[in-house]
Structures are given as structure tokens and as C-alpha cells.
Coordinates of C-alpha atoms in Angstrom, one line a residue:
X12 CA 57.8 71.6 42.8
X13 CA 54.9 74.1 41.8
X14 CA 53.6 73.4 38.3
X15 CA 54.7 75.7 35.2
X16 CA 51.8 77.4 34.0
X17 CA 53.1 79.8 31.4
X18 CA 56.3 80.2 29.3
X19 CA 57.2 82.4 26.9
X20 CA 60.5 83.7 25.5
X21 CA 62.5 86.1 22.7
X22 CA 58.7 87.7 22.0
X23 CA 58.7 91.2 20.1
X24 CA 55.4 92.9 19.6
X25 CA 55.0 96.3 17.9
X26 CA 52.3 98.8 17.0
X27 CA 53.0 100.1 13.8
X28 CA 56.4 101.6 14.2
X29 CA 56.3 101.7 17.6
X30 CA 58.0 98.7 19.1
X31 CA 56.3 97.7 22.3
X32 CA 58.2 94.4 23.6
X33 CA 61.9 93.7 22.3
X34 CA 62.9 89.8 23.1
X35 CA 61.4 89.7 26.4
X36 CA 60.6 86.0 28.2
X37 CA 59.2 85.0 31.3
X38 CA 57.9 81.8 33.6
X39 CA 54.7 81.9 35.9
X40 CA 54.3 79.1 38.0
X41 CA 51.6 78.0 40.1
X42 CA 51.7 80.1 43.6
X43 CA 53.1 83.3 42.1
X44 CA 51.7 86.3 42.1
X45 CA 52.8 88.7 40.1
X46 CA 52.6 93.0 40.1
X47 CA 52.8 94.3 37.2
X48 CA 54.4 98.0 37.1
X49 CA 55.6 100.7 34.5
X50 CA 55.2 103.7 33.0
X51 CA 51.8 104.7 31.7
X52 CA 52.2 103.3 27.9
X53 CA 55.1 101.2 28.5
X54 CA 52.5 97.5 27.4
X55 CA 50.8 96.7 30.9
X56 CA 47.8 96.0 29.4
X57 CA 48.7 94.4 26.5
X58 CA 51.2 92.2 28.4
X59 CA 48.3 91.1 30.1
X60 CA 46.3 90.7 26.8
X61 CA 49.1 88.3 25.7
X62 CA 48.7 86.1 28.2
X63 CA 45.4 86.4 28.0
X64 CA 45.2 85.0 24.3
X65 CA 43.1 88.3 23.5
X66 CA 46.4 89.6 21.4
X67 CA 49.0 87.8 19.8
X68 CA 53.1 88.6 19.9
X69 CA 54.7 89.4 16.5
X70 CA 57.1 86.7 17.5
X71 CA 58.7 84.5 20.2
X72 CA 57.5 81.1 21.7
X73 CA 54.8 80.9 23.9
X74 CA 54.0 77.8 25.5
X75 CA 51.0 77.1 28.2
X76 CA 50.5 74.2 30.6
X77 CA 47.9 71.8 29.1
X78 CA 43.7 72.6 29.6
X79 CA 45.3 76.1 31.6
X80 CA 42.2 78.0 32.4
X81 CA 42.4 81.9 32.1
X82 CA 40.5 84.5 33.8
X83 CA 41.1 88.2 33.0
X84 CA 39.6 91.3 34.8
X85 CA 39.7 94.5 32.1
X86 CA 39.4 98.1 33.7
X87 CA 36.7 98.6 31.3
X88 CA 33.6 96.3 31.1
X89 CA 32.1 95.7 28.0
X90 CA 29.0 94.0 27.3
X91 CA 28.4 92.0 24.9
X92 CA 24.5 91.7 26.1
X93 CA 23.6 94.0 28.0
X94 CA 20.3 92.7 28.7
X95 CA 21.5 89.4 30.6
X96 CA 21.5 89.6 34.1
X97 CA 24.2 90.4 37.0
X98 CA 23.6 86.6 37.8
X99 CA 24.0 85.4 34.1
X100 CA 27.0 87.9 34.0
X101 CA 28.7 86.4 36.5
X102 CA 27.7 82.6 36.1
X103 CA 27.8 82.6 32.6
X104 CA 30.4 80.4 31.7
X105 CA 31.7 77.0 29.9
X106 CA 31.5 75.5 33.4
X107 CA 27.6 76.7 34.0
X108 CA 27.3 74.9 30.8
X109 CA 28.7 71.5 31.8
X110 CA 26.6 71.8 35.0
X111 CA 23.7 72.3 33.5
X112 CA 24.0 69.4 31.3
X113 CA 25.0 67.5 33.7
X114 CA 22.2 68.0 35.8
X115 CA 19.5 67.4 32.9
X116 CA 22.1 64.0 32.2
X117 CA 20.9 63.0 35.6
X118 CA 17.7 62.9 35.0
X119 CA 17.9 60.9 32.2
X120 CA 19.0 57.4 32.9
X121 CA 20.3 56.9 29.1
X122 CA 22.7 59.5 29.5
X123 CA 25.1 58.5 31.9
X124 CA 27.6 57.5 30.0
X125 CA 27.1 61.2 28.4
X126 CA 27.2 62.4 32.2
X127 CA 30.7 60.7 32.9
X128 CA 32.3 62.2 29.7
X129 CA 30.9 65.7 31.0
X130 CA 32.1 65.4 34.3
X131 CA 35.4 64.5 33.5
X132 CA 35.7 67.4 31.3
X133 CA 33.8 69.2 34.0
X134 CA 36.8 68.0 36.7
X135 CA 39.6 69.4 34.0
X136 CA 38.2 72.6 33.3
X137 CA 38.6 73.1 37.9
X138 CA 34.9 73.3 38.1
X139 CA 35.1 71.7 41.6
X140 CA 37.5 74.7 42.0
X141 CA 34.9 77.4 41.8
X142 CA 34.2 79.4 45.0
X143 CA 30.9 79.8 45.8
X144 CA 29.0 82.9 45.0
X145 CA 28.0 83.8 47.9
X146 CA 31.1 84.1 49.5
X147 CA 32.9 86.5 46.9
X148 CA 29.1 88.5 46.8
X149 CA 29.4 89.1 50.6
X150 CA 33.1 89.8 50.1
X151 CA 32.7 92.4 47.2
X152 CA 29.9 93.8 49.0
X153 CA 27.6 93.2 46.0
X154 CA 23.4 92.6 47.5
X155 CA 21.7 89.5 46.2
X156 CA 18.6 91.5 45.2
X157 CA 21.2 92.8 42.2
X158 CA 21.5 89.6 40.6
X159 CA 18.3 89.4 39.0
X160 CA 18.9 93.0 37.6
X161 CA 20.3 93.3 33.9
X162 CA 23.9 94.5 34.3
X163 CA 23.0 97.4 32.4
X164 CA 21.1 99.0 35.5
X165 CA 24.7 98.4 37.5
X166 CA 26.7 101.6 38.0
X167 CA 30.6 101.5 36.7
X168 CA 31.7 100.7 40.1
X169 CA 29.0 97.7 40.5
X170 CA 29.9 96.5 36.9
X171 CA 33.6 96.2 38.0
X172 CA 33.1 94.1 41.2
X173 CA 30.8 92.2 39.0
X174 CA 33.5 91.3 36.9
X175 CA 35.6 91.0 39.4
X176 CA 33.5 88.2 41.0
X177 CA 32.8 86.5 38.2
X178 CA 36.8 85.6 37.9
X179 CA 37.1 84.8 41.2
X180 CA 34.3 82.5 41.2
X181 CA 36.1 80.7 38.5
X182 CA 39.0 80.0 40.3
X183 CA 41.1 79.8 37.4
X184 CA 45.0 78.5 36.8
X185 CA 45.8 81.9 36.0
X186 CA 44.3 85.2 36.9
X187 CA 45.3 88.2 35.3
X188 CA 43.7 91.3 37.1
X189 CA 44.1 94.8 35.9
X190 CA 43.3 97.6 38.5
X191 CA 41.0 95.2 40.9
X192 CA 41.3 97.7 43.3
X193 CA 39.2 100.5 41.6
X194 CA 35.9 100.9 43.1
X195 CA 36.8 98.7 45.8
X196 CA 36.5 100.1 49.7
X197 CA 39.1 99.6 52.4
X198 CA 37.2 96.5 53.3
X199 CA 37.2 95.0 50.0
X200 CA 40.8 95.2 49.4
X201 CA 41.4 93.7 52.8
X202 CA 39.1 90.8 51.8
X203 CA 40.7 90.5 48.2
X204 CA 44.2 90.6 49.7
X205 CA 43.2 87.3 51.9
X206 CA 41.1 85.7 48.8
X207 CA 44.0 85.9 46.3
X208 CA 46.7 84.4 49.5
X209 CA 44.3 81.6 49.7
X210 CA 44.6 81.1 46.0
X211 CA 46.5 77.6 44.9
X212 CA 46.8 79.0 41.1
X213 CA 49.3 82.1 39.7
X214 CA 48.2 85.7 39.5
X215 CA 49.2 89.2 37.9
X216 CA 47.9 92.3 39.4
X217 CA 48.3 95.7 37.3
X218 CA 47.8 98.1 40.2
X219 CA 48.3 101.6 41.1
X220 CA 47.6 100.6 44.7
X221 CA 51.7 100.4 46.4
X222 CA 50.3 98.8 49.9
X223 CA 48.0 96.4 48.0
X224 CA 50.8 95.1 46.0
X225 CA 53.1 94.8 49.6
X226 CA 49.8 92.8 50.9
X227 CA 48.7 90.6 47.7
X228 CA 51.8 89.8 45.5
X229 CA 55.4 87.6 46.3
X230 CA 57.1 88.7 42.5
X231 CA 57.3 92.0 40.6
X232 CA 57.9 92.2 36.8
X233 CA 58.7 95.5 35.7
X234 CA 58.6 96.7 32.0
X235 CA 60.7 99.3 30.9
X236 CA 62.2 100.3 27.4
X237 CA 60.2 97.4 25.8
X238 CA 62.2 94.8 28.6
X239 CA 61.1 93.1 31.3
X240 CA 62.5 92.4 34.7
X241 CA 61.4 89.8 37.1
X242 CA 62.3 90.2 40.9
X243 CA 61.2 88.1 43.7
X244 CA 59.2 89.6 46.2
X245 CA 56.9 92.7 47.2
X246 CA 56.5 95.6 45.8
X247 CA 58.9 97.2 49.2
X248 CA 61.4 94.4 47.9
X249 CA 61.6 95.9 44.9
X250 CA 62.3 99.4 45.5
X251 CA 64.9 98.2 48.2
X252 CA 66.5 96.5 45.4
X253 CA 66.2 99.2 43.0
X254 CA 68.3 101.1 46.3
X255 CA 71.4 98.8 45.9
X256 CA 70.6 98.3 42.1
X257 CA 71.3 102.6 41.5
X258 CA 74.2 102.4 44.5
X259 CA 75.9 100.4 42.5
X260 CA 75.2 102.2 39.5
X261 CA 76.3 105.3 40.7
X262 CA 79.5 103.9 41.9
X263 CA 80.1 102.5 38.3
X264 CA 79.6 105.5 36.3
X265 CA 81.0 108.1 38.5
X266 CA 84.6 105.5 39.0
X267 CA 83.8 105.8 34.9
X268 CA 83.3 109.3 34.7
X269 CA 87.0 109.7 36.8
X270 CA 89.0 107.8 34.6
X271 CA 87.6 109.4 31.5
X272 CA 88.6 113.2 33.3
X273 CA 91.7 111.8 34.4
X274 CA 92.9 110.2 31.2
X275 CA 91.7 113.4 29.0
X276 CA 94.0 115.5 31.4
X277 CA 97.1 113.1 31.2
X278 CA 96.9 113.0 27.1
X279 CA 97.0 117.1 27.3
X280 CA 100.0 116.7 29.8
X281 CA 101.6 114.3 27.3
X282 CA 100.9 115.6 24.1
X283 CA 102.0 119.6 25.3
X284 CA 104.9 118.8 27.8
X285 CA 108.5 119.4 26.6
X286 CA 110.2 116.6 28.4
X287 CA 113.3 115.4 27.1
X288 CA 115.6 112.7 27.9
X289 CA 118.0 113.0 30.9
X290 CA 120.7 115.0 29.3
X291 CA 124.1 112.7 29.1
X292 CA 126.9 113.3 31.8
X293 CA 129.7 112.3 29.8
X294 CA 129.0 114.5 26.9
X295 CA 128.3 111.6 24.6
X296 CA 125.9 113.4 21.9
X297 CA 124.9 109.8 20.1
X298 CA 124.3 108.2 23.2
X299 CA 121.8 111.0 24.5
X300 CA 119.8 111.3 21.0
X301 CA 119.6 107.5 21.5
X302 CA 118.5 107.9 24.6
X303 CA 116.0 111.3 23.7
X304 CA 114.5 108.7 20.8
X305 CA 114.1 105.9 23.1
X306 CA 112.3 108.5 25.3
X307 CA 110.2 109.9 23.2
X308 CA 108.6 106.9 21.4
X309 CA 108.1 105.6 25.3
X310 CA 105.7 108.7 25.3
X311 CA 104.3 108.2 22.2
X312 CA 103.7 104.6 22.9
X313 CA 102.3 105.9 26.2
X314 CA 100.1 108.2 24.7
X315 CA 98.7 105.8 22.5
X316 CA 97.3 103.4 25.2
X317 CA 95.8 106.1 27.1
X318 CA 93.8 107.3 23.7
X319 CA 92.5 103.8 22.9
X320 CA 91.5 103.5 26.4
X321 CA 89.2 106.8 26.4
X322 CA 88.7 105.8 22.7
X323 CA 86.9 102.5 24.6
X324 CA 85.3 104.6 27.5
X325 CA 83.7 106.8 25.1
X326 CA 82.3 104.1 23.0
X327 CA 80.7 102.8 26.1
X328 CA 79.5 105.8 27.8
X329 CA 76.9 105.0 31.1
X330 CA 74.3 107.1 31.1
X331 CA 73.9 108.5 34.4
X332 CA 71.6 106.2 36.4
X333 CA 70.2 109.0 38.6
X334 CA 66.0 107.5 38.0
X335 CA 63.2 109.4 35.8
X336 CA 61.2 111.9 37.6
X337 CA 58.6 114.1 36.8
X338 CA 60.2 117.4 38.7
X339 CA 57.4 120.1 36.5
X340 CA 54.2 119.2 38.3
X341 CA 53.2 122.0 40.6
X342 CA 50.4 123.7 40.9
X343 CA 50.6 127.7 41.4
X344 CA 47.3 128.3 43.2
X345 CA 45.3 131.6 43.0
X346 CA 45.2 133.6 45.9
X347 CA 42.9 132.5 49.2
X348 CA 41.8 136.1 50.7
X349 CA 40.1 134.4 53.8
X350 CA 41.4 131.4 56.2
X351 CA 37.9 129.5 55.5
X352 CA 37.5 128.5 52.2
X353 CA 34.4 126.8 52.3
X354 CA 31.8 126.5 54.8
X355 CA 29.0 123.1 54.9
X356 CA 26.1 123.9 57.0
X357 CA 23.4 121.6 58.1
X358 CA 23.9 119.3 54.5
X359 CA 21.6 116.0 53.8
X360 CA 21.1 114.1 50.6
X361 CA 19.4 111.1 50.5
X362 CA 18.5 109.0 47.4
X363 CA 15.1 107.6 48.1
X364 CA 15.1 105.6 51.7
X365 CA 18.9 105.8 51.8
X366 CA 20.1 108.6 53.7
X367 CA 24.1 109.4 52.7
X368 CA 24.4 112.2 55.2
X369 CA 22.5 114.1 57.7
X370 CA 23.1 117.5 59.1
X371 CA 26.8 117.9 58.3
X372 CA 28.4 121.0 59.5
X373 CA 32.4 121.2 58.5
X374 CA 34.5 124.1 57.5
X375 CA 37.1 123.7 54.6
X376 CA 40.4 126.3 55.1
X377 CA 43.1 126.6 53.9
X378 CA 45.8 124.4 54.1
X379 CA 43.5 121.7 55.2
X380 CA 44.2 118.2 53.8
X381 CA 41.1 116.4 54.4
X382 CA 40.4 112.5 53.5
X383 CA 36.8 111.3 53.1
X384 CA 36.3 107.9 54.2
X385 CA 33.7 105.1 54.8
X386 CA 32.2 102.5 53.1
X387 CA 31.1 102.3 49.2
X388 CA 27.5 104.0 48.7
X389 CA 27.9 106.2 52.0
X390 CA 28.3 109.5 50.0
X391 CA 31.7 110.0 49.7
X392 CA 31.6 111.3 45.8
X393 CA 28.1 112.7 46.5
X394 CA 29.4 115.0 49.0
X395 CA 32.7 115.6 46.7
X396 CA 29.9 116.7 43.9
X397 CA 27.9 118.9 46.4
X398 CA 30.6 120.6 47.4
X399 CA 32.2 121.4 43.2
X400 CA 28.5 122.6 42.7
X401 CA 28.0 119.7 40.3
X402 CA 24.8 118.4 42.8
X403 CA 21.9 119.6 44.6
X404 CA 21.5 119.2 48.3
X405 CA 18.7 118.2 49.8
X406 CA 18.7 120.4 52.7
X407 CA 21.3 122.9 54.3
X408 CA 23.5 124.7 52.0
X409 CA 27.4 125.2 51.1
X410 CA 28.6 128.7 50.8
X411 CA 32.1 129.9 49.4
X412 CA 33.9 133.0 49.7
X413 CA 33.8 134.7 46.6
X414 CA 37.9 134.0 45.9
X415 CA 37.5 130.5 46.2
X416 CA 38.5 128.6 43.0
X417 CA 37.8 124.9 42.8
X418 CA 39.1 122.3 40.0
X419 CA 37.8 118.7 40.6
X420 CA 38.9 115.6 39.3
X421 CA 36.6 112.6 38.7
X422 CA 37.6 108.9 39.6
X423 CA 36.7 107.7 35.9
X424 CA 37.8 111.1 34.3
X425 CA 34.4 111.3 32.6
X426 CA 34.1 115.2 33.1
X427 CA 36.1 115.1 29.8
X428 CA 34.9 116.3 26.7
X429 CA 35.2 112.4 24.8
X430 CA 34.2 113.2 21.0
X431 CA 37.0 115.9 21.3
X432 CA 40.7 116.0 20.9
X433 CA 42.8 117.5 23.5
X434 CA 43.7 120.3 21.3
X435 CA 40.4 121.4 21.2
X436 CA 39.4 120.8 24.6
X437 CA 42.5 122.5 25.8
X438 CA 42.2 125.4 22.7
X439 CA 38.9 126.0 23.5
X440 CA 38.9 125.7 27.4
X441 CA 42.3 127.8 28.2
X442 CA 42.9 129.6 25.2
X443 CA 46.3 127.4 24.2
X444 CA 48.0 126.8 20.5
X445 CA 49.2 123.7 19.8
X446 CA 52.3 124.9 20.4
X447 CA 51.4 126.9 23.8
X448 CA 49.5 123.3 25.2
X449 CA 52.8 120.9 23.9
X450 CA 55.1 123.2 26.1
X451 CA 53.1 123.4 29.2
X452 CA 53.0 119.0 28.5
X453 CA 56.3 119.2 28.4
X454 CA 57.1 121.9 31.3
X455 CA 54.7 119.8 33.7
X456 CA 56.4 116.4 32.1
X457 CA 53.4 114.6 31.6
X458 CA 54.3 113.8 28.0
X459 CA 51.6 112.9 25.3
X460 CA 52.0 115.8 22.8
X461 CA 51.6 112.2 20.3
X462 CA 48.2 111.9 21.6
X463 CA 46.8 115.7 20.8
X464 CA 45.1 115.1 17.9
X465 CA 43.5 112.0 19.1
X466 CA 39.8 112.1 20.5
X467 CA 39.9 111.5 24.3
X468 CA 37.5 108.3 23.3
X469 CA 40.6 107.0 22.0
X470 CA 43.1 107.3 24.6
X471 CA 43.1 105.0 28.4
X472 CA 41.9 105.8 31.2
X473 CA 45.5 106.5 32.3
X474 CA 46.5 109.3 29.3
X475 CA 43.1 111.0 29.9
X476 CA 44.0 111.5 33.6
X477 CA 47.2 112.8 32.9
X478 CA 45.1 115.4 30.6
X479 CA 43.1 115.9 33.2
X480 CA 46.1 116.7 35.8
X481 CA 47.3 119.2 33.6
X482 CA 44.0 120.7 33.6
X483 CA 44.0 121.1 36.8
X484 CA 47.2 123.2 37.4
X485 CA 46.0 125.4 34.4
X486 CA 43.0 126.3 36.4
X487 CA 45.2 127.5 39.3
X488 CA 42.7 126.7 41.9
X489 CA 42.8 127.5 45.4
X490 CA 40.6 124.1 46.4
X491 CA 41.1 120.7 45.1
X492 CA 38.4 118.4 44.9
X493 CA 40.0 114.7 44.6
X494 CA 37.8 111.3 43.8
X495 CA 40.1 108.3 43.9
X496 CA 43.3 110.6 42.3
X497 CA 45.5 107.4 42.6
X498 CA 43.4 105.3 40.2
X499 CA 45.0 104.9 36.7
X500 CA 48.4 106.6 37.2
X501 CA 51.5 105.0 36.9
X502 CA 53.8 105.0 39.9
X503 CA 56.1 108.2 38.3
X504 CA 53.1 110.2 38.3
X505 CA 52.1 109.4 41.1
X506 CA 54.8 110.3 43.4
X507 CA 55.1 113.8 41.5
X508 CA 51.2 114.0 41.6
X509 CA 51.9 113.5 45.7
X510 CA 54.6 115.8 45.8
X511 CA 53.1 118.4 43.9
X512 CA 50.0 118.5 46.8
X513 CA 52.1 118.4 49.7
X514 CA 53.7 121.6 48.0
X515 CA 49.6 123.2 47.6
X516 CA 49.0 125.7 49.5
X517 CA 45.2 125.9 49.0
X518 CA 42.9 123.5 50.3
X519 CA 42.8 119.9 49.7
X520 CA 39.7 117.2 50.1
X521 CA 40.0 113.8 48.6
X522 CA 38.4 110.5 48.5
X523 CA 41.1 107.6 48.2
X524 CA 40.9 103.9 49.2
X525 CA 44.7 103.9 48.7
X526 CA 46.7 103.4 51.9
X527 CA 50.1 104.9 50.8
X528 CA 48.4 107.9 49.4
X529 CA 46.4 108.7 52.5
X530 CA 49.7 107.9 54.7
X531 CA 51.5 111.1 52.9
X532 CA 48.6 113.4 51.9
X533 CA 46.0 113.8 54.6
X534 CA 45.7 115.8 57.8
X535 CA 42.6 115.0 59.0
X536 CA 39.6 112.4 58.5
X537 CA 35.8 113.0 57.5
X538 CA 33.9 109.6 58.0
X539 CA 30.8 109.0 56.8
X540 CA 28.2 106.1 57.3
X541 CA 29.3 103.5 59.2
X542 CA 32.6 102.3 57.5

């Protein structure tokens, strides 16, 4: 029987006023892997931070498996010295400790007995459990020559995978992991996927990624309305059982819904008909009232039991089950006059000895639905930026016709304005009043009109994106520029993000290491470098 790593039951945890988690509870065992999924705001994160001991629940029991080692991956790195190097970064670490002291123990024949008490501790805290560095380096595609580099020099996407290696090489019990997929390559993922099978501890993965969730995870805990629901098995599972979950659903409230219609229409047929008692044969007038008073207290009684039964009904109503959906996300694009949108001819960029791409020639038209692939560092974004105007080519050139009208949205959404509020960015960028931006929120169903007054500094990753998405159908573009559009967005969005570009009828070129997305949106493949 696998070990029980964490427990914890009837927890509430609020914000304020806002009431994040009502009584939820949950086990993890060792061997279970865990997605994580729910609406943008709905406590992913801090779900994760509870487990991670980085927050604490209001109240509940909590109970861990003794000397339980954590290790938790956050979508935002910060550093707490951003002088130390990647290989401090990533080594740095109660264990390095231990060893270290061990090793000087050795040297010193007086302190063996100090050595044995260290390695004990060393054995409980898994240290024989850590992977070796150079296998996760390879894996993440992170070059040796960066470890001696402070981690300050590291771009965002190196910083991640630097974080990300540092809790794999840990090996912990428990390894919570929000987005790991961000910044990662086709490659990567594939690696990750086998790295976390291999893995003899638990695991929770927040991920926007649908066929990295299939590949990595074996249990799915949903939160939803400040609940939780644990199912067993992939991500496919779940929405299978979600299938049979709203069948059933459906069934109940529309047999509901019939009996509620059919008991409003037999009171009305009760309480206006005229019937009377079967009039008497043998003209006996005492015996028929008799008879008409036995009748009509058989109605009234009737009449009664059909009330308190819609009287019951109604004090139970089922909503209808039919699930949430974003259906206001469209994008009414401004008009294309020629087929070609956008012609590249004879492009290169290089950054020092690395040559990203030589002598490209491609043509951009409309209703193209083109997917930019290859490795990390081949040029992908660099191209996407060339293309927006947003970067200089080194030699050829990229030409427009004069209708074209691009909008472009970032993989870390840092084209936002951060020191300013979304009613100022929006006020100041498309002319809207507060009350002009809170209706085209709520037309498009992206939600957030709490947030508008908030500095985009303030808000996650996930609420600025859905800023930005709105942005982008208020520029009515003709071209979409796309850099990892998947990353951040809860599953909802998502699929009415998806839906909303297989409607577009200008042109679309993305860069996405998600599987799913590619599957539905693209039509045709540029590959660059090798990958």
C-alpha cells in the first residue's frame, strides 16, 4: 500500500470577503499525480501554496507524512540573490549543505561521529534520491557554460527551466508544479512527461497544457465554487466523466422540470373545473349532497398533495446543468483588400555567431493558419517580432499591404502597460468609459470588471492575458500574431479563445508547444532550425 503523504480536511480559506475554499479535504499518496484545473481565479495557485506551507488555511486539519520533503515550481521566479549563480540556484539547498559538511567531516578524522549524525539526516531528507544534474540539464536543454553565469543574465524562459531543474534534482516526496510546461519545447515536455512517470513520489501539475496532462498525470482535482473534486485518471477521463456526469444531470432536471409543468397544469384543472358528484338515480337529495361533500373534499384533499409537492419541487429547484461557456469571444476583423497579406523576402537575423534564420521567403494570406515550430532559441518569437514590426532584420525585408492590421500577443503579456490600471490602459488606448470597457468585459465574457482599477502589476499572469484578449478583438485586426496563446488561460477560455480563431477570417500565425492547440488551429507548418 503506497504511503500517505498529505491529508487535509473541512479547510476554508478566504481573502477578505471573498471566500476562496469552503470545507474542502483531500489525500495524496505516494504515486499520484495530480492535475490541477479550474477557472482562472477559482485558488489553483494558492491550493498549491497550501500545500506548499507558503500560505496557511483559515481552518481545517492538515496533516503531513513525517520529514515530507516539498518542492514547488512558481510561474514567476523570484530572486532572492540575484547575484548567485545558475549552479548555486539550482544546487542551493539543505542537502548541498549536508554534503558539503560531510565531505569536510571526512577529512577530519575527529568528526566522524559528527559525519554519521549528518548522513543519517542526509538519508531522511532523500538526498540519495537526487537526480543528477546533468541528466535534468541535458533534459531541459539548459548548456553547462550557463551555470557559472549569475541567474540574473538568464532570460525568463531560462530562469523557469532553471527552476524547474532545481526541483527535479531534488527528487522530493511531493512536487507541486505550476505551469512546467511554459517555455518548454516539444522535446522538453516529452522528456518531462517520462521524468515525472519515473518518479516514486506524488505530484500536482497546474497546466494549461490538455495532452500533457493525458501524458503526465493518473488523478484530476477540479476546484469549482470554492469545492474540490477528485477523479481518478487523465485529464480525457475526466471530461468522459463529466459526459455521463451532465447526461445524467440532464435527465434529472428535465424529468424535474416535467413534473413541476405537469403538476402546475393539474392544480389549475382542479382548482377551475366544475365537477360534481355523480348525480343520484333514485332521487335521494341527502344521499347525493353526501355524496357531492365526500367528492369535493376528495379534491380538495387532492389538491392539497399536488401543492406541497410543487411547494417541495420549487424549494429544490436544479439549476440547469447545461456547463459554463464563454459564447462572446469573437473577433470582427477589419477588411483584407488583397489575398496576400504579408509577404517575407529573403529575411536573416542572427545574434552574434548564432544564425536563427537565413533567407526566408514565405507569404502570409488570408485565411492562412500557420504554426511556427522548432526547437527553443531557433527564432520562433524573433521571427513573430519581425514580422509585428517590433524588430529589425538583419537582411531582406517584410512588406505589408497597406490594409493589413496586425495585433500581437506576447507569451509573458509584457507588452502591457504594468504601472497602469486597465481603465487607463483601455481609456487611453481605445477611447472606452468605465462603463463602455465593463460592457465589452462582459459582452466578450471574460469577466474582471473587479480588477479595473487595479495596476496590471497587481493582477496574474492569467487576468492580464485575458486583458490582453480583449485587446485584441478591440483592435479588429486582419493578422494575428500569436506567441504561446495557450499559456496562462484556464481551460474555458481556452476553448472559446480556440473557437473564436477557427471563426477568423484574417490571417493567423502562432507559436505554441501545445499539442491540442495545434491539432485544432493550424493549417500549415513553418519549421525552423533543426527541431
Amino acid at each position: 500500500m503506497s504511503r500517505l503523504l498529505v491529508q487535509f480536511s473541512h479547510l476554508f480559506k478566504s481573502f477578505g470577503s471573498l471566500s476562496l475554499f469552503e470545507d474542502i479535504s483531500l489525500s495524496i499518496n505516494e504515486g499520484d499525480v495530480f492535475a490541477l484545473i479550474g477557472e482562472n481565479g477559482a485558488g489553483k495557485t494558492t491550493l498549491l501554496q497550501l500545500l506548499a506551507g507558503t500560505a496557511q488555511a483559515d481552518s481545517g486539519s492538515f496533516n503531513k507524512a513525517s520529514g515530507l520533503s516539498v518542492g514547488f515550481l512558481q510561474q514567476e521566479i523570484v530572486l532572492t540573490n540575484a547575484s548567485a549563480s545558475v549552479r548555486e540556484f539550482i544546487e542551493g539547498s539543505a542537502l548541498s549543505d549536508l554534503e558539503k559538511e560531510m565531505t569536510a567531516c571526512l577529512e577530519d578524522p575527529t568528526r566522524l561521529i559528527e559525519w554519521a549524525e549528518l548522513h543519517e539526516k542526509y538519508e531522511h531528507l532523500g538526498g540519495y534520491r537526487k537526480i543528477p544534474i546533468e541528466q535534468v540539464l541535458c533534459g531541459l536543454k539548459l548548456e553547462s557554460s550557463l551555470l557559472d553565469l549569475p541567474m540574473s543574465c538568464l532570460s525568463s524562459g531560462q530562469r523557469i527551466r532553471a527552476a524547474l531543474a532545481k526541483a527535479l534534482i531534488e527528487n522530493p516526496d511531493l512536487l507541486l508544479l505550476d505551469e512546467p510546461t511554459n517555455h518548454l519545447d516539444q522535446e522538453m515536455i516529452q522528456w518531462l512527461e517520462a521524468t515525472l512517470r519515473q518518479r516514486e513520489g506524488a505530484c500536482v501539475i497546474l497546466s494549461h497544457d490538455r495532452n500533457f496532462l493525458n501524458a503526465a498525470c493518473n488523478r484530476l482535482v477540479e476546484i469549482k465554487s470554492g469545492k474540490l473534486a477528485s477523479y481518478g485518471g487523465s485529464y480525457d477521463f475526466y471530461l468522459e466523466e463529466q459526459e455521463r456526469i451532465l447526461e445524467r444531470q440532464m435527465k434529472a432536471y428535465f424529468a424535474q422540470e416535467e413534473e413541476r409543468a405537469s403538476l402546475k397544469q393539474k392544480i389549475k384543472e382542479v382548482t377551475f373545473s366544475k365537477g360534481k358528484a355523480t348525480p343520484s338515480k333514485d332521487q335521494n337529495i341527502m344521499a347525493y349532497d353526501k355524496r357531492g361533500e365526500k367528492h369535493q373534499k376528495s379534491l380538495q384533499h387532492k389538491l392539497d398533495a399536488m401543492k406541497r409537492r410543487l411547494e417541495e419541487i420549487e424549494s429544490h429547484l436544479l439549476a440547469h446543468p447545461r456547463p459554463k461557456s464563454i459564447k462572446g469571444l469573437n473577433f470582427v476583423e477589419s477588411p483584407l483588400a488583397s489575398s496576400v497579406a504579408i509577404e517575407i523576402e529573403h529575411a536573416s537575423k542572427a545574434y552574434g555567431d548564432k544564425v536563427l534564420f537565413s533567407n526566408l521567403c514565405k507569404s502570409i494570406c488570408k485565411g492562412d493558419r500557420i504554426l511556427i515550430t522548432g526547437p527553443n532559441g531557433c527564432g520562433k518569437t524573433t521571427l513573430l517580432k519581425a514580422i509585428a514590426s517590433n524588430l529589425p532584420l538583419d537582411e531582406g525585408e517584410i512588406r505589408s499591404v497597406p490594409t493589413v492590421k496586425i495585433a500581437f500577443l506576447d507569451q509573458d503579456v509584457e507588452l502591457l502597460p504594468i504601472d497602469q490600471t486597465p481603465l487607463q490602459y483601455f481609456e487611453t488606448r481605445f477611447q472606452l468609459s468605465e462603463e463602455d470597457l465593463r460592457r465589452e468585459l462582459h459582452k466578450a465574457a471574460l469577466g474582471g470588471t473587479d480588477l479595473l482599477k487595479r495596476p496590471f502589476s497587481t493582477l496574474s499572469t492569467g487576468q492580464r492575458k485575458r486583458m490582453l484578449l480583449l485587446a485584441l478583438v478591440l483592435e479588429k485586426p486582419n493578422v494575428l500574431l500569436l506567441d504561446e496563446p495557450t499559456n496562462h488561460l484556464d481551460f474555458i477560455t481556452l476553448e472559446a479563445f480556440e473557437k473564436a480563431l477557427l471563426d477568423f477570417q484574417g490571417a493567423i500565425v502562432a507559436v505554441s508547444h501545445d499539442a491540442t492547440f495545434i491539432e485544432k488551429i493550424s493549417t500549415q507548418e513553418w519549421q525552423l532550425g533543426n527541431g
